[in-house]
């Protein structure tokens, strides 16, 4: 990263920009200093005082820019790219972290990862600004991180596009047809596809057979809890139990929590064959006092019923990964599937709460293998 701003600029605006950018880049270099790969190097060049160095770096004619270069790819950010501009006059906020992260991902990979949001079954939409079911804030955050987004309706498509790096299925309200389920099965198995499924309680979505093949069980119930540390004043679930993993580590390290509305139980199938080539892990669970209320449709006061309701640390997120066959010496990528027992955590009303967004962003990064490319929460 080459910065052509200087702290001795006559303009106070430029001097402030230098302070903002240099402070941010110090954090990036510190975060990557212990890594064997992905380390960042930062140069500050005065294009007037060090003309020869500026020419060698290709910035001789570009004062007041931030240039990023990696593996022959170059991206140049102007000051207007790093600030929120109001009425084309005043700079109101520094947005350098989002801009520089996107630029890093842009120059360190040949192409953008394409994420498709599935539709056709009443799913939540990334174009909706509705608080309870809209995903517009998630859409904007993913775009800032250099993902290309699109929509996909399997009932209208003969196949899943070749450029699909990830499919997100957020809160389907109706059942998938058998041929749609088969398309998803082929995508995951034969194309090492990646899927994130968020299923709300009280809905039948018709992918149970596919999930069973991947060692994941989704129960028809709603999680309730009586622990005061596990429910908010409004009755939402506060989830704090995380298994160590690349997806959850930032929540563990920073004592973050998840805040979600109605949630169903998602668990790994502990009875599946041990040699099925799958790695299945429950990453998020409720408190030990929680139970999965199976009689929620009766609209009576929720109460644990022994022999009928599940109890204990009930799963809310399960991931499943197809491992390479043991007899192959090569590294063969396999499919990856993440299943949440609620879609509520990524809605416009919820996504900024606690660890909701860091968790989902890490799940996306894990799904598309970006966790090995840039892992700076």
Tab-separated table of C-alpha atoms in Angstrom:
chain	number	residue	atom	x	y	z
A	1	UNK	CA	0.000	0.000	0.000
A	2	UNK	CA	1.460	3.325	-1.103
A	3	UNK	CA	0.166	6.569	0.387
A	4	UNK	CA	1.015	9.864	-1.311
A	5	UNK	CA	-0.466	12.147	1.339
A	6	UNK	CA	1.887	13.952	3.712
A	7	UNK	CA	1.502	15.333	7.214
A	8	UNK	CA	3.092	18.603	6.138
A	9	UNK	CA	0.355	19.550	3.685
A	10	UNK	CA	-0.761	23.160	3.657
A	11	UNK	CA	-4.402	22.097	3.638
A	12	UNK	CA	-5.826	21.110	7.034
A	13	UNK	CA	-8.229	18.806	5.200
A	14	UNK	CA	-5.329	16.884	3.651
A	15	UNK	CA	-3.445	16.829	6.940
A	16	UNK	CA	-6.477	15.363	8.701
A	17	UNK	CA	-6.857	12.766	5.975
A	18	UNK	CA	-3.201	11.807	6.468
A	19	UNK	CA	-3.810	11.304	10.187
A	20	UNK	CA	-6.956	9.235	9.572
A	21	UNK	CA	-5.324	7.007	6.963
A	22	UNK	CA	-2.002	6.483	8.732
A	23	UNK	CA	-3.740	5.527	11.999
A	24	UNK	CA	-5.927	3.006	10.185
A	25	UNK	CA	-3.030	1.465	8.262
A	26	UNK	CA	-1.069	1.041	11.493
A	27	UNK	CA	-3.914	-1.190	12.696
A	28	UNK	CA	-3.848	-3.236	9.481
A	29	UNK	CA	-0.102	-3.780	9.597
A	30	UNK	CA	-0.268	-4.739	13.277
A	31	UNK	CA	-3.094	-7.212	12.605
A	32	UNK	CA	-1.082	-8.929	9.853
A	33	UNK	CA	2.401	-8.666	11.398
A	34	UNK	CA	2.390	-12.201	12.782
A	35	UNK	CA	1.093	-13.884	9.639
A	36	UNK	CA	3.266	-15.865	7.245
A	37	UNK	CA	0.958	-14.899	4.370
A	38	UNK	CA	-1.141	-11.836	3.720
A	39	UNK	CA	1.194	-9.352	5.386
A	40	UNK	CA	0.726	-5.729	4.425
A	41	UNK	CA	3.533	-3.305	3.679
A	42	UNK	CA	2.858	0.433	3.743
A	43	UNK	CA	4.942	3.186	2.142
A	44	UNK	CA	4.435	6.927	2.520
A	45	UNK	CA	5.838	8.789	-0.471
A	46	UNK	CA	6.015	12.518	-1.064
A	47	UNK	CA	5.662	12.693	-4.856
A	48	UNK	CA	7.362	16.096	-4.942
A	49	UNK	CA	10.314	15.383	-2.634
A	50	UNK	CA	10.939	11.781	-3.792
A	51	UNK	CA	10.263	11.924	-7.498
A	52	UNK	CA	12.344	8.903	-8.472
A	53	UNK	CA	10.691	6.608	-5.909
A	54	UNK	CA	7.245	7.901	-6.893
A	55	UNK	CA	7.951	7.145	-10.564
A	56	UNK	CA	9.153	3.627	-9.710
A	57	UNK	CA	5.894	2.994	-7.832
A	58	UNK	CA	3.762	4.493	-10.588
A	59	UNK	CA	2.368	7.356	-8.471
A	60	UNK	CA	4.489	10.272	-9.657
A	61	UNK	CA	1.445	12.070	-11.061
A	62	UNK	CA	-0.903	11.131	-8.208
A	63	UNK	CA	-0.624	13.164	-5.007
A	64	UNK	CA	-3.172	12.495	-2.263
A	65	UNK	CA	-4.066	8.904	-3.176
A	66	UNK	CA	-3.842	5.458	-1.580
A	67	UNK	CA	-2.624	2.849	-4.049
A	68	UNK	CA	-2.867	-0.882	-3.371
A	69	UNK	CA	-0.930	-3.466	-5.371
A	70	UNK	CA	-0.680	-7.258	-5.182
A	71	UNK	CA	0.282	-9.894	-7.739
A	72	UNK	CA	0.102	-7.437	-10.627
A	73	UNK	CA	-3.336	-6.075	-9.659
A	74	UNK	CA	-3.606	-2.398	-8.751
A	75	UNK	CA	-6.369	-0.318	-7.190
A	76	UNK	CA	-6.190	3.420	-6.524
A	77	UNK	CA	-8.374	5.177	-3.935
A	78	UNK	CA	-8.982	8.922	-4.023
A	79	UNK	CA	-9.869	10.914	-0.926
A	80	UNK	CA	-13.527	11.007	-1.939
A	81	UNK	CA	-13.516	7.180	-1.858
A	82	UNK	CA	-12.477	7.268	1.790
A	83	UNK	CA	-15.016	9.732	3.162
A	84	UNK	CA	-18.777	10.071	3.305
A	85	UNK	CA	-19.589	13.242	1.359
A	86	UNK	CA	-22.770	15.183	2.088
A	87	UNK	CA	-24.250	17.475	-0.552
A	88	UNK	CA	-21.001	17.187	-2.543
A	89	UNK	CA	-19.370	19.631	-0.124
A	90	UNK	CA	-18.551	18.454	3.389
A	91	UNK	CA	-16.848	15.276	4.560
A	92	UNK	CA	-18.922	13.900	7.401
A	93	UNK	CA	-17.408	10.508	8.164
A	94	UNK	CA	-14.276	8.480	7.500
A	95	UNK	CA	-15.160	5.206	5.757
A	96	UNK	CA	-11.596	4.142	5.087
A	97	UNK	CA	-11.882	0.722	6.733
A	98	UNK	CA	-14.629	-0.456	4.380
A	99	UNK	CA	-12.975	1.076	1.303
A	100	UNK	CA	-9.481	-0.244	2.021
A	101	UNK	CA	-10.726	-3.738	2.960
A	102	UNK	CA	-12.657	-3.952	-0.302
A	103	UNK	CA	-9.592	-2.741	-2.210
A	104	UNK	CA	-7.355	-5.330	-0.519
A	105	UNK	CA	-9.743	-8.089	-1.534
A	106	UNK	CA	-9.989	-6.620	-5.030
A	107	UNK	CA	-6.248	-6.654	-5.746
A	108	UNK	CA	-5.527	-9.946	-3.981
A	109	UNK	CA	-7.981	-12.015	-6.033
A	110	UNK	CA	-8.491	-12.195	-9.773
A	111	UNK	CA	-12.274	-11.859	-9.608
A	112	UNK	CA	-15.099	-11.069	-7.241
A	113	UNK	CA	-16.894	-13.916	-5.520
A	114	UNK	CA	-20.514	-14.138	-6.700
A	115	UNK	CA	-23.196	-14.674	-4.065
A	116	UNK	CA	-26.744	-15.552	-5.092
A	117	UNK	CA	-29.730	-14.952	-2.806
A	118	UNK	CA	-32.383	-17.553	-3.540
A	119	UNK	CA	-35.990	-16.491	-4.141
A	120	UNK	CA	-39.234	-18.080	-5.199
A	121	UNK	CA	-40.279	-19.414	-1.788
A	122	UNK	CA	-40.990	-16.158	0.022
A	123	UNK	CA	-37.365	-15.701	1.126
A	124	UNK	CA	-36.072	-12.470	2.640
A	125	UNK	CA	-34.826	-10.050	-0.001
A	126	UNK	CA	-31.506	-8.144	-0.087
A	127	UNK	CA	-33.336	-5.316	-1.858
A	128	UNK	CA	-35.903	-4.827	0.914
A	129	UNK	CA	-35.453	-2.057	3.506
A	130	UNK	CA	-38.137	-3.550	5.762
A	131	UNK	CA	-36.885	-3.830	9.327
A	132	UNK	CA	-38.276	-7.265	10.141
A	133	UNK	CA	-37.614	-9.097	6.834
A	134	UNK	CA	-35.373	-6.845	4.779
A	135	UNK	CA	-31.689	-7.583	4.139
A	136	UNK	CA	-30.598	-4.281	2.570
A	137	UNK	CA	-28.021	-3.589	5.293
A	138	UNK	CA	-26.507	-7.047	4.830
A	139	UNK	CA	-26.443	-6.441	1.066
A	140	UNK	CA	-24.547	-3.161	1.505
A	141	UNK	CA	-22.026	-4.703	3.898
A	142	UNK	CA	-21.302	-7.596	1.533
A	143	UNK	CA	-20.838	-5.239	-1.414
A	144	UNK	CA	-18.392	-3.149	0.600
A	145	UNK	CA	-16.371	-6.319	1.091
A	146	UNK	CA	-16.077	-6.837	-2.645
A	147	UNK	CA	-18.727	-9.505	-3.173
A	148	UNK	CA	-20.835	-9.509	-6.325
A	149	UNK	CA	-24.506	-10.176	-5.530
A	150	UNK	CA	-27.355	-11.588	-7.582
A	151	UNK	CA	-30.748	-13.244	-7.287
A	152	UNK	CA	-31.731	-16.787	-8.282
A	153	UNK	CA	-35.093	-18.559	-8.535
A	154	UNK	CA	-34.568	-22.313	-8.886
A	155	UNK	CA	-38.111	-22.823	-10.172
A	156	UNK	CA	-37.186	-20.733	-13.223
A	157	UNK	CA	-33.623	-22.025	-13.719
A	158	UNK	CA	-32.436	-25.233	-15.304
A	159	UNK	CA	-29.188	-25.106	-13.350
A	160	UNK	CA	-27.285	-23.139	-10.745
A	161	UNK	CA	-24.958	-20.636	-12.500
A	162	UNK	CA	-21.345	-21.660	-12.973
A	163	UNK	CA	-20.109	-18.513	-11.206
A	164	UNK	CA	-22.043	-19.218	-7.989
A	165	UNK	CA	-19.484	-19.114	-5.178
A	166	UNK	CA	-22.217	-19.186	-2.532
A	167	UNK	CA	-25.993	-19.534	-2.256
A	168	UNK	CA	-27.806	-17.829	0.631
A	169	UNK	CA	-31.297	-19.091	1.438
A	170	UNK	CA	-32.818	-16.724	3.998
A	171	UNK	CA	-36.102	-17.704	5.629
A	172	UNK	CA	-37.992	-19.701	2.977
A	173	UNK	CA	-41.740	-19.550	3.648
A	174	UNK	CA	-42.722	-22.423	1.336
A	175	UNK	CA	-41.448	-25.861	0.404
A	176	UNK	CA	-38.746	-26.502	-2.162
A	177	UNK	CA	-39.822	-28.842	-4.933
A	178	UNK	CA	-37.985	-32.187	-5.333
A	179	UNK	CA	-36.196	-31.036	-8.505
A	180	UNK	CA	-34.996	-27.888	-6.716
A	181	UNK	CA	-33.663	-29.970	-3.839
A	182	UNK	CA	-31.846	-32.185	-6.357
A	183	UNK	CA	-30.251	-29.116	-7.969
A	184	UNK	CA	-28.936	-28.037	-4.560
A	185	UNK	CA	-27.710	-31.575	-3.811
A	186	UNK	CA	-25.778	-31.736	-7.100
A	187	UNK	CA	-24.359	-28.259	-6.551
A	188	UNK	CA	-23.059	-29.163	-3.088
A	189	UNK	CA	-21.776	-32.625	-3.974
A	190	UNK	CA	-20.537	-32.648	-7.557
A	191	UNK	CA	-19.478	-28.989	-7.768
A	192	UNK	CA	-18.200	-28.563	-4.196
A	193	UNK	CA	-20.825	-25.859	-3.790
A	194	UNK	CA	-21.361	-23.630	-0.775
A	195	UNK	CA	-24.741	-22.939	0.848
A	196	UNK	CA	-25.866	-20.912	3.872
A	197	UNK	CA	-29.403	-21.805	4.934
A	198	UNK	CA	-31.296	-19.751	7.529
A	199	UNK	CA	-34.587	-21.373	8.517
A	200	UNK	CA	-37.122	-19.801	10.848
A	201	UNK	CA	-39.364	-21.899	13.112
A	202	UNK	CA	-42.986	-22.639	12.257
A	203	UNK	CA	-42.145	-23.170	8.572
A	204	UNK	CA	-41.884	-26.334	6.475
A	205	UNK	CA	-39.218	-25.812	3.825
A	206	UNK	CA	-38.804	-29.249	2.292
A	207	UNK	CA	-35.013	-29.708	2.362
A	208	UNK	CA	-34.872	-32.196	5.226
A	209	UNK	CA	-33.546	-35.047	3.062
A	210	UNK	CA	-30.721	-32.903	1.731
A	211	UNK	CA	-29.763	-31.790	5.239
A	212	UNK	CA	-29.887	-35.393	6.474
A	213	UNK	CA	-27.378	-36.320	3.745
A	214	UNK	CA	-25.068	-33.673	5.215
A	215	UNK	CA	-25.464	-34.810	8.808
A	216	UNK	CA	-27.720	-31.935	9.908
A	217	UNK	CA	-31.065	-32.258	11.700
A	218	UNK	CA	-33.564	-29.373	11.860
A	219	UNK	CA	-36.329	-29.786	14.447
A	220	UNK	CA	-39.889	-28.512	14.326
A	221	UNK	CA	-39.848	-26.576	17.584
A	222	UNK	CA	-39.116	-23.181	19.145
A	223	UNK	CA	-36.378	-22.563	21.698
A	224	UNK	CA	-37.432	-21.108	25.057
A	225	UNK	CA	-35.292	-20.339	28.077
A	226	UNK	CA	-35.833	-19.313	31.694
A	227	UNK	CA	-32.263	-18.198	32.415
A	228	UNK	CA	-32.266	-14.426	32.999
A	229	UNK	CA	-28.812	-14.187	31.403
A	230	UNK	CA	-30.108	-15.804	28.221
A	231	UNK	CA	-33.170	-13.686	27.468
A	232	UNK	CA	-33.500	-9.946	26.872
A	233	UNK	CA	-36.085	-7.663	28.472
A	234	UNK	CA	-38.209	-8.154	25.342
A	235	UNK	CA	-37.980	-11.930	25.427
A	236	UNK	CA	-35.378	-12.393	22.683
A	237	UNK	CA	-32.703	-15.049	23.002
A	238	UNK	CA	-29.201	-14.020	24.049
A	239	UNK	CA	-26.771	-16.646	22.794
A	240	UNK	CA	-23.325	-16.789	24.395
A	241	UNK	CA	-22.130	-20.398	24.028
A	242	UNK	CA	-19.723	-20.811	21.088
A	243	UNK	CA	-17.478	-23.680	20.077
A	244	UNK	CA	-13.983	-22.419	19.077
A	245	UNK	CA	-13.773	-22.122	15.284
A	246	UNK	CA	-12.690	-19.549	12.691
A	247	UNK	CA	-16.345	-18.504	12.437
A	248	UNK	CA	-16.884	-17.911	16.156
A	249	UNK	CA	-13.434	-16.997	17.487
A	250	UNK	CA	-13.921	-13.232	17.215
A	251	UNK	CA	-17.083	-13.527	19.347
A	252	UNK	CA	-15.236	-15.582	21.949
A	253	UNK	CA	-12.239	-13.245	22.047
A	254	UNK	CA	-14.392	-10.134	22.456
A	255	UNK	CA	-17.126	-11.601	24.708
A	256	UNK	CA	-19.801	-10.823	22.129
A	257	UNK	CA	-23.287	-12.303	22.102
A	258	UNK	CA	-26.047	-12.931	19.559
A	259	UNK	CA	-29.494	-11.367	19.846
A	260	UNK	CA	-32.217	-13.237	17.952
A	261	UNK	CA	-35.971	-13.664	17.876
A	262	UNK	CA	-37.816	-16.985	17.369
A	263	UNK	CA	-35.326	-19.800	16.825
A	264	UNK	CA	-35.588	-23.541	16.179
A	265	UNK	CA	-33.145	-26.282	17.120
A	266	UNK	CA	-30.471	-27.313	14.610
A	267	UNK	CA	-28.211	-30.198	15.668
A	268	UNK	CA	-25.663	-32.515	14.156
A	269	UNK	CA	-26.840	-36.043	13.459
A	270	UNK	CA	-24.772	-37.998	15.966
A	271	UNK	CA	-26.168	-41.263	14.619
A	272	UNK	CA	-24.798	-40.869	11.118
A	273	UNK	CA	-22.111	-43.152	9.686
A	274	UNK	CA	-18.628	-42.260	10.904
A	275	UNK	CA	-17.040	-42.869	7.492
A	276	UNK	CA	-19.335	-40.666	5.416
A	277	UNK	CA	-16.558	-38.175	4.671
A	278	UNK	CA	-18.280	-35.348	6.534
A	279	UNK	CA	-17.067	-33.037	9.267
A	280	UNK	CA	-20.141	-31.754	11.130
A	281	UNK	CA	-19.886	-29.298	14.027
A	282	UNK	CA	-22.371	-27.497	16.248
A	283	UNK	CA	-20.851	-24.029	16.693
A	284	UNK	CA	-23.559	-22.147	18.591
A	285	UNK	CA	-25.814	-23.468	21.329
A	286	UNK	CA	-28.327	-22.229	23.872
A	287	UNK	CA	-27.814	-22.249	27.632
A	288	UNK	CA	-28.307	-25.590	29.446
A	289	UNK	CA	-31.667	-24.422	30.828
A	290	UNK	CA	-33.231	-23.966	27.381
A	291	UNK	CA	-35.667	-26.369	25.780
A	292	UNK	CA	-37.172	-26.874	22.333
A	293	UNK	CA	-40.930	-26.457	22.692
A	294	UNK	CA	-42.598	-28.878	20.279
A	295	UNK	CA	-46.180	-27.863	21.222
A	296	UNK	CA	-45.751	-24.246	20.180
A	297	UNK	CA	-48.700	-24.458	17.767
A	298	UNK	CA	-51.125	-24.975	20.675
A	299	UNK	CA	-50.466	-21.400	21.840
A	300	UNK	CA	-50.372	-22.407	25.474
A	301	UNK	CA	-47.856	-21.230	28.017
A	302	UNK	CA	-44.484	-22.768	27.036
A	303	UNK	CA	-43.393	-25.407	29.504
A	304	UNK	CA	-40.834	-28.176	29.240
A	305	UNK	CA	-42.399	-31.617	28.777
A	306	UNK	CA	-40.098	-34.538	29.548
A	307	UNK	CA	-39.958	-37.152	26.798
A	308	UNK	CA	-41.378	-34.715	24.271
A	309	UNK	CA	-39.182	-31.611	24.249
A	310	UNK	CA	-35.432	-31.386	23.754
A	311	UNK	CA	-33.424	-29.828	26.588
A	312	UNK	CA	-29.868	-28.654	27.211
A	313	UNK	CA	-27.365	-26.931	24.977
A	314	UNK	CA	-29.495	-26.850	21.849
A	315	UNK	CA	-27.854	-26.086	18.519
A	316	UNK	CA	-28.523	-22.846	16.634
A	317	UNK	CA	-25.747	-23.068	14.012
A	318	UNK	CA	-24.338	-26.271	12.533
A	319	UNK	CA	-21.724	-26.419	9.772
A	320	UNK	CA	-20.977	-29.428	7.590
A	321	UNK	CA	-18.002	-29.899	5.303
A	322	UNK	CA	-17.275	-32.652	2.811
A	323	UNK	CA	-13.697	-33.812	3.347
A	324	UNK	CA	-11.435	-35.218	0.664
A	325	UNK	CA	-11.362	-39.014	0.297
A	326	UNK	CA	-8.667	-40.611	2.462
A	327	UNK	CA	-6.975	-42.309	-0.515
A	328	UNK	CA	-6.323	-39.058	-2.375
A	329	UNK	CA	-2.979	-37.318	-1.733
A	330	UNK	CA	-4.168	-34.084	-3.325
A	331	UNK	CA	-6.099	-31.308	-1.654
A	332	UNK	CA	-9.589	-31.651	-3.110
A	333	UNK	CA	-12.104	-28.934	-2.179
A	334	UNK	CA	-15.417	-30.187	-0.868
A	335	UNK	CA	-18.833	-28.676	-0.392
A	336	UNK	CA	-19.639	-26.574	2.654
A	337	UNK	CA	-23.024	-26.077	4.287
A	338	UNK	CA	-24.010	-23.822	7.208
A	339	UNK	CA	-27.502	-24.068	8.725
A	340	UNK	CA	-28.925	-21.480	11.149
A	341	UNK	CA	-32.076	-22.108	13.171
A	342	UNK	CA	-33.173	-18.520	12.585
A	343	UNK	CA	-32.900	-15.871	9.860
A	344	UNK	CA	-33.756	-13.113	12.298
A	345	UNK	CA	-30.129	-12.339	13.161
A	346	UNK	CA	-29.371	-10.824	9.712
A	347	UNK	CA	-32.488	-8.674	9.256
A	348	UNK	CA	-32.176	-4.899	9.144
A	349	UNK	CA	-33.514	-4.680	12.705
A	350	UNK	CA	-31.005	-7.155	14.129
A	351	UNK	CA	-27.796	-7.194	12.148
A	352	UNK	CA	-26.025	-4.445	14.105
A	353	UNK	CA	-26.733	-6.070	17.488
A	354	UNK	CA	-23.857	-7.663	19.405
A	355	UNK	CA	-21.984	-10.197	17.343
A	356	UNK	CA	-24.712	-10.816	14.754
A	357	UNK	CA	-22.910	-9.305	11.770
A	358	UNK	CA	-19.356	-10.459	12.633
A	359	UNK	CA	-20.689	-13.998	13.001
A	360	UNK	CA	-22.528	-14.002	9.685
A	361	UNK	CA	-19.643	-12.332	7.828
A	362	UNK	CA	-17.279	-14.979	9.193
A	363	UNK	CA	-19.714	-17.677	8.056
A	364	UNK	CA	-19.704	-16.202	4.545
A	365	UNK	CA	-15.887	-16.005	4.574
A	366	UNK	CA	-15.628	-19.631	5.708
A	367	UNK	CA	-18.102	-20.747	3.053
A	368	UNK	CA	-16.189	-19.145	0.164
A	369	UNK	CA	-12.682	-19.880	1.530
A	370	UNK	CA	-12.010	-16.211	2.099
A	371	UNK	CA	-11.097	-16.883	5.730
A	372	UNK	CA	-7.644	-17.867	4.487
A	373	UNK	CA	-7.337	-14.765	2.320
A	374	UNK	CA	-8.130	-11.943	4.725
A	375	UNK	CA	-8.938	-12.611	8.352
A	376	UNK	CA	-9.083	-9.206	10.020
A	377	UNK	CA	-12.433	-8.897	11.803
